[in-house]
Coordinates of C-alpha atoms and ligand atoms in Angstrom, one line a residue:
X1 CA 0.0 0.0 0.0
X2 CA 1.1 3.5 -0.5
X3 CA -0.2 6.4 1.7
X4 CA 0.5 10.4 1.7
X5 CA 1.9 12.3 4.5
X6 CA 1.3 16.2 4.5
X7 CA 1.4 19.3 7.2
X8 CA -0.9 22.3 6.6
X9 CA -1.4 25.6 8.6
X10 CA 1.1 27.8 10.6
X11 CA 4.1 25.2 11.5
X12 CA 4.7 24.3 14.9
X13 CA 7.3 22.3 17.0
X14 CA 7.0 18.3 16.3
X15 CA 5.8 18.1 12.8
X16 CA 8.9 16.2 11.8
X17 CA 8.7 14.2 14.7
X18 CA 5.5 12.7 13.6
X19 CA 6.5 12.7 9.7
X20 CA 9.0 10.3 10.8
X21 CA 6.8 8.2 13.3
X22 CA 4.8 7.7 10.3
X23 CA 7.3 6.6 8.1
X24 CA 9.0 4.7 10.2
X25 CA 5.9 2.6 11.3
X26 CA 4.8 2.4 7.9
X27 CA 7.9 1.2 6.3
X28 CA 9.3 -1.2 9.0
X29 CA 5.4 -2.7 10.5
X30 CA 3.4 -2.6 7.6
X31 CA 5.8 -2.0 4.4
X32 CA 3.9 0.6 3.1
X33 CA 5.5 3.0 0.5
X34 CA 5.3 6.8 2.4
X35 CA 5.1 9.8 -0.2
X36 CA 5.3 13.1 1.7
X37 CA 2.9 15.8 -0.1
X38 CA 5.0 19.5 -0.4
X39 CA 3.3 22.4 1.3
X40 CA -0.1 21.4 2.7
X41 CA -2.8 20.7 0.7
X42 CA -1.2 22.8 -2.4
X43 CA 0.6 19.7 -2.9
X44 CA -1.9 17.3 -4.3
X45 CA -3.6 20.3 -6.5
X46 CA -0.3 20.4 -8.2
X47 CA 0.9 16.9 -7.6
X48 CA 4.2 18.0 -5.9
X49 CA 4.9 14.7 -4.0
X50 CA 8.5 13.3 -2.8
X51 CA 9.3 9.2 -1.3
X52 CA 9.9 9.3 1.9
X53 CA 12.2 6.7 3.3
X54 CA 13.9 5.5 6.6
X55 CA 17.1 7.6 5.2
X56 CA 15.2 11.0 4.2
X57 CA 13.5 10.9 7.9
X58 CA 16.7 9.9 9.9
X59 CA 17.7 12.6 12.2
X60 CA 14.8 15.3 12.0
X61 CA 13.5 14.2 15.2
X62 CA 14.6 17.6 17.2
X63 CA 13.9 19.8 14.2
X64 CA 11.5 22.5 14.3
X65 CA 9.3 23.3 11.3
X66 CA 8.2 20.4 8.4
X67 CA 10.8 18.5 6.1
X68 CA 7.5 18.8 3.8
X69 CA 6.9 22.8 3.7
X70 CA 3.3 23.5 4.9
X71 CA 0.5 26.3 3.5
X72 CA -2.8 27.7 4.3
X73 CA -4.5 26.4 0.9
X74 CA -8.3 25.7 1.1
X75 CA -9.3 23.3 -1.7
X76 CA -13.1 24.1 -0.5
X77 CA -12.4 28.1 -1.5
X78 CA -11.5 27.3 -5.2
X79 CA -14.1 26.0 -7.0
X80 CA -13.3 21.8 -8.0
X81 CA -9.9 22.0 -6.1
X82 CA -10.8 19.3 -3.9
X83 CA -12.5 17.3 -6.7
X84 CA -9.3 17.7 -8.5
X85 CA -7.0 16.6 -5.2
X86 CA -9.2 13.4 -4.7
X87 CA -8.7 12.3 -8.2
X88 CA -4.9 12.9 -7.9
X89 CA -4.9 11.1 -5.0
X90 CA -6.5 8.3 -7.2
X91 CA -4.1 8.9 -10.0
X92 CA -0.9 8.6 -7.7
X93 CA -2.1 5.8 -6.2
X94 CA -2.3 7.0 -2.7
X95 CA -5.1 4.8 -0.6
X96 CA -5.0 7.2 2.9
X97 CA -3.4 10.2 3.9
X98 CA -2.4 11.1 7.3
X99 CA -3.3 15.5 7.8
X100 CA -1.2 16.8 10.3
X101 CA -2.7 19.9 11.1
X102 CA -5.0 22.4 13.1
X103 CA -8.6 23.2 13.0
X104 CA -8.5 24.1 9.0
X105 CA -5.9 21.4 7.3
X106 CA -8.3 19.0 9.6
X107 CA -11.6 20.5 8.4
X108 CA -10.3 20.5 4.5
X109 CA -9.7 16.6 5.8
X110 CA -13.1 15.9 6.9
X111 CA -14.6 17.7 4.0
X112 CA -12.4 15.5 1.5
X113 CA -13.7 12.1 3.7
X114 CA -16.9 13.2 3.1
X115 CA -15.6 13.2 -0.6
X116 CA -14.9 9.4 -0.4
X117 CA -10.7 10.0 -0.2
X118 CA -9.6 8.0 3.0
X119 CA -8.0 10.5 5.6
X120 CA -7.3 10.3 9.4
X121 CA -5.7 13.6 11.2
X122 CA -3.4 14.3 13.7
X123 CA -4.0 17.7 16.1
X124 CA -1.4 20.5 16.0
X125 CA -1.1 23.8 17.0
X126 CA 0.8 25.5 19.2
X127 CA -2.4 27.1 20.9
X128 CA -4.1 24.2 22.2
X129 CA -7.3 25.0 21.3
X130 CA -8.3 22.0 18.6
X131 CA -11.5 20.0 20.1
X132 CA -11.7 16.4 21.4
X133 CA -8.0 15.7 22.6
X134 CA -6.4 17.3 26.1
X135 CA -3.1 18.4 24.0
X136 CA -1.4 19.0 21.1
X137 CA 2.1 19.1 20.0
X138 CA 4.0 22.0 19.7
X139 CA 2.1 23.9 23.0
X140 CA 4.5 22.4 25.8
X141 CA 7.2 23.9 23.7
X142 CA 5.1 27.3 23.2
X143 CA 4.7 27.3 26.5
X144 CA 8.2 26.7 27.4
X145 CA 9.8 29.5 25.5
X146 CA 7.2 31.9 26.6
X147 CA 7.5 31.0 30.1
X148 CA 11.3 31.4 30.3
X149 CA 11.0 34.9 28.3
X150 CA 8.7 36.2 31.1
X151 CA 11.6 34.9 33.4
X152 CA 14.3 36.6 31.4
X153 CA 11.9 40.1 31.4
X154 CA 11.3 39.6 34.9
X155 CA 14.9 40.8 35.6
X156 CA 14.5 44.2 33.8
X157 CA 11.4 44.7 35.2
X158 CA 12.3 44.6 38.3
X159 CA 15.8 46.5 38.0
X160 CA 14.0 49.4 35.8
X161 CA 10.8 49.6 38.0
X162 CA 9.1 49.1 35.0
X163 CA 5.9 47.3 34.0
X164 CA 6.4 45.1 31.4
X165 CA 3.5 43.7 28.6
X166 CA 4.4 40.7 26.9
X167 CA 2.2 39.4 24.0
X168 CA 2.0 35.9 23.3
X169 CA -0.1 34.0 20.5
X170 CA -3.3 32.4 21.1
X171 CA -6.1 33.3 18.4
X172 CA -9.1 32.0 19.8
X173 CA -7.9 30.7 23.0
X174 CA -5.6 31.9 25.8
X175 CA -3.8 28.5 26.9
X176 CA -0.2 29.4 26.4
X177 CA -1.1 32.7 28.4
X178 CA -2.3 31.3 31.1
X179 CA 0.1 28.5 31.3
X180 CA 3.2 30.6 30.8
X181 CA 1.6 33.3 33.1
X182 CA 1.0 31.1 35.7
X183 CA 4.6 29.1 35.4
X184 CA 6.3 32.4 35.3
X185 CA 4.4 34.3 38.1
X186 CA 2.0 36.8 35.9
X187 CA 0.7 39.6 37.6
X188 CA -1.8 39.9 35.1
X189 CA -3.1 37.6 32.1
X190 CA -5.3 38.5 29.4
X191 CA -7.0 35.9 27.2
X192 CA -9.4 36.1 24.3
X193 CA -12.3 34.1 26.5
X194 CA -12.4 37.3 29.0
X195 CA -12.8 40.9 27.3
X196 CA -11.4 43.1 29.4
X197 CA -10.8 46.8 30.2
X198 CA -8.1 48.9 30.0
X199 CA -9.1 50.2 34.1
X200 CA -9.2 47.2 35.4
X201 CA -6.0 46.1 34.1
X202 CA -4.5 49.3 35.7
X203 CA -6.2 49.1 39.0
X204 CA -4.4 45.9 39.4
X205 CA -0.8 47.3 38.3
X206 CA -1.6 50.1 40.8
X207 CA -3.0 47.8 43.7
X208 CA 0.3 45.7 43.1
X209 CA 2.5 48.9 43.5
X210 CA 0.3 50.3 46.4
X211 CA 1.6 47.1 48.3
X212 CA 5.0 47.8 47.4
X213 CA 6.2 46.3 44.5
X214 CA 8.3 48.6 41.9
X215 CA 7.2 46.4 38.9
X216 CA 4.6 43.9 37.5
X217 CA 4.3 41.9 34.1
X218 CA 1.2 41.6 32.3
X219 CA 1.2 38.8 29.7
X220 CA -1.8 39.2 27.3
X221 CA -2.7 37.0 24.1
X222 CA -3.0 38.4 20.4
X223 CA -6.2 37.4 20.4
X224 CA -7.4 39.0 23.7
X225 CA -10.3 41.6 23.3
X226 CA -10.2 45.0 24.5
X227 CA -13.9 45.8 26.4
X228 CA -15.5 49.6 26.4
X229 CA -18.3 50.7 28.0
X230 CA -21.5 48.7 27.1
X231 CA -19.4 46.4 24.6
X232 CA -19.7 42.9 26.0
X233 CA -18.0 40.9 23.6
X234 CA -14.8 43.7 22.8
X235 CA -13.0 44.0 20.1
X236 CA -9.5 41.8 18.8
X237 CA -6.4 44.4 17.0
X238 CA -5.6 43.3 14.0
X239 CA -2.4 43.6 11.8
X240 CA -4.5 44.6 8.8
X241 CA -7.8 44.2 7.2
X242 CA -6.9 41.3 4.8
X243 CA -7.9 37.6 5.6
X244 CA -6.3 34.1 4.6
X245 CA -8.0 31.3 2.7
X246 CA -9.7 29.9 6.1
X247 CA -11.1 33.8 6.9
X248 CA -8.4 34.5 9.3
X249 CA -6.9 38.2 10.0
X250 CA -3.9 38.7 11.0
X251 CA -3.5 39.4 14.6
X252 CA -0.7 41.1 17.2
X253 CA -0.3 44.6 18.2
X254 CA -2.3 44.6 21.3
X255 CA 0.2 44.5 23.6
X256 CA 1.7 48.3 22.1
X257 CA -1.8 49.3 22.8
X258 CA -2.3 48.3 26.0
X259 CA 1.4 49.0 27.3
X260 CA 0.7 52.9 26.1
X261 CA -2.4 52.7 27.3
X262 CA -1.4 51.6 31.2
X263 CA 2.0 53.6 31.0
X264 CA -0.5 57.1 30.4
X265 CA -3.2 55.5 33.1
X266 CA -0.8 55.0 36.1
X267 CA 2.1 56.9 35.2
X268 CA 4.6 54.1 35.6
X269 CA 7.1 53.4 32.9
X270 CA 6.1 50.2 30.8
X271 CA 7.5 48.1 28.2
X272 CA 6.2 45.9 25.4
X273 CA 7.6 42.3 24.2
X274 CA 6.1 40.3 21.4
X275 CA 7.5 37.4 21.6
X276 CA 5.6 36.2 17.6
X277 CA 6.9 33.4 15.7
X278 CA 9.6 33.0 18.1
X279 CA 7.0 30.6 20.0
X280 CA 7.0 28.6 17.1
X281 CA 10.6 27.8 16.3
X282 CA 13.6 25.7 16.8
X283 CA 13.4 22.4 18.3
X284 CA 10.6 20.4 20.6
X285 CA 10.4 19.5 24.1
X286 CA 10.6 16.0 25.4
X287 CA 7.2 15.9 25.8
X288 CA 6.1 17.3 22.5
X289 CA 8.7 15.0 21.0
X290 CA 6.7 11.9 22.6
X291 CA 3.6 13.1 21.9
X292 CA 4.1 13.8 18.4
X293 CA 5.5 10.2 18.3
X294 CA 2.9 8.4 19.7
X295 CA 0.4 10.6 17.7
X296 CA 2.1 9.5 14.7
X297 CA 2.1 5.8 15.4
X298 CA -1.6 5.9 16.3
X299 CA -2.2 7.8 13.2
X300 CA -0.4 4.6 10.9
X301 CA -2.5 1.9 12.9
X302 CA -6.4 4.1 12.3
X303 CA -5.0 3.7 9.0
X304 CA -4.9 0.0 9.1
X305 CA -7.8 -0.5 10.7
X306 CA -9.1 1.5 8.2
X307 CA -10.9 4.2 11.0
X308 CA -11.1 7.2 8.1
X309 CA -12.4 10.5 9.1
X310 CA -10.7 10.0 12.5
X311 CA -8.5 12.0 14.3
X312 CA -5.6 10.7 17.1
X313 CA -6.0 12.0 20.7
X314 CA -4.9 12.7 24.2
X315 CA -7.2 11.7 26.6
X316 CA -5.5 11.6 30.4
X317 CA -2.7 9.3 29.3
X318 CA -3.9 7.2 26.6
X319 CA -3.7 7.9 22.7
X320 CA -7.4 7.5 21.5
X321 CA -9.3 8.1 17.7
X322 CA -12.6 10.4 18.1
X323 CA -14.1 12.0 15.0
X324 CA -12.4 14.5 13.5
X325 CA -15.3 17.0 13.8
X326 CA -14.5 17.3 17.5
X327 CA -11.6 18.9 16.8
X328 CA -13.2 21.9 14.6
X329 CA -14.9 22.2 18.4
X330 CA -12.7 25.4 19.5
X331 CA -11.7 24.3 23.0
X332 CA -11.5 27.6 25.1
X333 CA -9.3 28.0 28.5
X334 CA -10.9 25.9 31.3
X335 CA -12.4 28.8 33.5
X336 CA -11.4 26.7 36.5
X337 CA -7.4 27.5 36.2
X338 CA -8.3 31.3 34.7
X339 CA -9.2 31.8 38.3
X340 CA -6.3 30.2 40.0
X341 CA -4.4 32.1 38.0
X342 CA -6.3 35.7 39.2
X343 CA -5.6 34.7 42.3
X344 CA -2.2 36.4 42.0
X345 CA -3.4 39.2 40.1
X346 CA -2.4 42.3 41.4
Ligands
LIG401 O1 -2.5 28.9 15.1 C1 -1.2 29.2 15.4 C2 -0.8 30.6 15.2 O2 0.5 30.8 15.6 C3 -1.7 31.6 16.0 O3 -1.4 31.7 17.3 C4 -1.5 32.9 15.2 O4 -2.6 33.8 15.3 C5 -1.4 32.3 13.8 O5 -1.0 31.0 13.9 C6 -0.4 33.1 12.9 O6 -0.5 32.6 11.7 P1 0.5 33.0 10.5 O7 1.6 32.1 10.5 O8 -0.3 32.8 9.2 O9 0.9 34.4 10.6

């Protein structure tokens, strides 16, 4: 049997350590034949397909990014794209193909199931938020880098009296703000699941400082929404007005907002760090090097039980197949550990 490997969407630490879990299963379990598809989905419009073997996947365990190039190509936005990329599958003789992406390369996945082409996914993103599985790859290491930058601004911020902002990513969901806030001792966190206001933000910077500290750090994520008077659901800053294939803006440039906005509020000198694709780079944890591994096993045996349209999870300790429609499910910060955080708000 042959079968197609492909990542879509932004990359994210541990692609290539499931690209080779794949192979490597496939090739010495099953014997299959592994072709890798270039950049995302835009490689089976345009055929652009390379053999993977043992050799080409020997030694890109640690490395960040794809081996295979990734994009944000919709088939479903171009009229008969994805008519045309299940009949190349056909054509190149690919029976399954294992999607290792977020919420949009896993959509285009279930749409092309639907479509009668064999696909099972596997969750990444470096924001947590896909449905149906307690993790994916690529957040531990998110979480890591942010959580030592907040260490590392920690140290200025407290030798320059200053207050320092750092925005992190998180579209829809705050979970590498929280997590790094909490791990790195946030004295306030932001997330896009609680608008909030400019005032309340500096009441707590100015509590904090009434009590006797010189300096706080308030990490807030790109997709956090800024709350006025009578606006429930605030509004998200965006980069520009211009959206991908999947209807995305780009986001970021909160954090300047905000940091002007408290600096002019309280009076206290404050900084801003966005810390941007940097959360996304270089080389995995441990533990997003084992989950990406065990994902990418699990991923080989759905596809020889022949469990299409399914999607490999986390679930406590165990690596389980749910549909892949649960993980279209935005999951949102758990409200519970929002408010563990807060307690050290301030
Ligand atoms: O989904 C992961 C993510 O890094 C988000 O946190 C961020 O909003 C988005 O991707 C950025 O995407 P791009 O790589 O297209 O700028």
């Amino acid at each position: 049997m042959r079968i197609g490997v492909l990542t879509g969407g932004g990359d994210c630490p541990g692609l290539n350590a499931v690209i080779r879990a794949v192979v490597s299963k496939s090739k010495i379990h099953y014997e299959w034949e592994v072709f890798g598809i270039k950049n995302g989905w835009a490689g089976f419009v345009n055929k652009n397909i390379e053999e993977l073997t043992l050799e080409s996947v020997s030694g890109i365990l640690p490395k960040g990014g794809t081996i295979l190039g990734t994009s944000r190509t919709n088939p479903f936005k171009e009229e008969g794209a994805a008519e045309i990329i299940v009949a190349n599958a056909k054509e190149m003789g690919i029976a399954a193909t294992v999607a290792i992406g977020g919420e949009d390369t896993l959509g285009v996945a279930n749409g092309l199931c639907k479509l009668g082409m064999p696909c099972v996914g596997v969750p990444k993103t470096i924001d947590n938020d896909l449905g149906g599985t307690d993790y994916t790859f690529g957040f531990d290491t998110a979480v890591n880098i942010a959580t030592e930058a907040i260490d590392r601004l920690h140290t200025t911020a407290e030798s320059h009296h200053r207050v320092m902002v750092v925005e992190v990513m998180g579209r829809h969901a705050g979970w590498i703000a929280v997590h790094a806030g909490i791990a790195g001792g946030a004295d306030v966190i932001l997330i896009p699941e609680q608008p909030f206001q400019v005032t309340e933000v500096c009441a707590l910077v100015k509590k904090r400082h009434a009590r006797g500290k010189s300096f706080s750090i308030v990490v807030v994520a790109e997709g956090a929404k800024f709350q006025h008077e009578g606006d429930i659901d605030g509004s998200i800053i965006t980069q520009d007005v211009e959206v991908d294939d999947f209807g995305h803006v780009r986001l970021g440039g909160i954090g300047n907002i905000l940091g002007k906005e408290i600096e002019r509020q309280t009076g206290f000198e404050t900084r801003v760090s966005v810390l941007g694709y940097v959360q996304r780079g270089g080389t995995p944890t441990a533990f997003d090097r084992v989950l990406a591994t065990r994902f990418g096993i699990k991923a080989c045996e759905l596809v020889e039980e022949g469990e299409f349209g399914k999607m490999v999870a986390l679930r406590g300790n165990k690596i389980i197949a749910v549909d892949m429609e649960e993980a279209l499910e935005i999951k949102r910060v758990d409200m519970d550990l929002y408010d563990l955080a807060s307690i050290f708000f301030g």
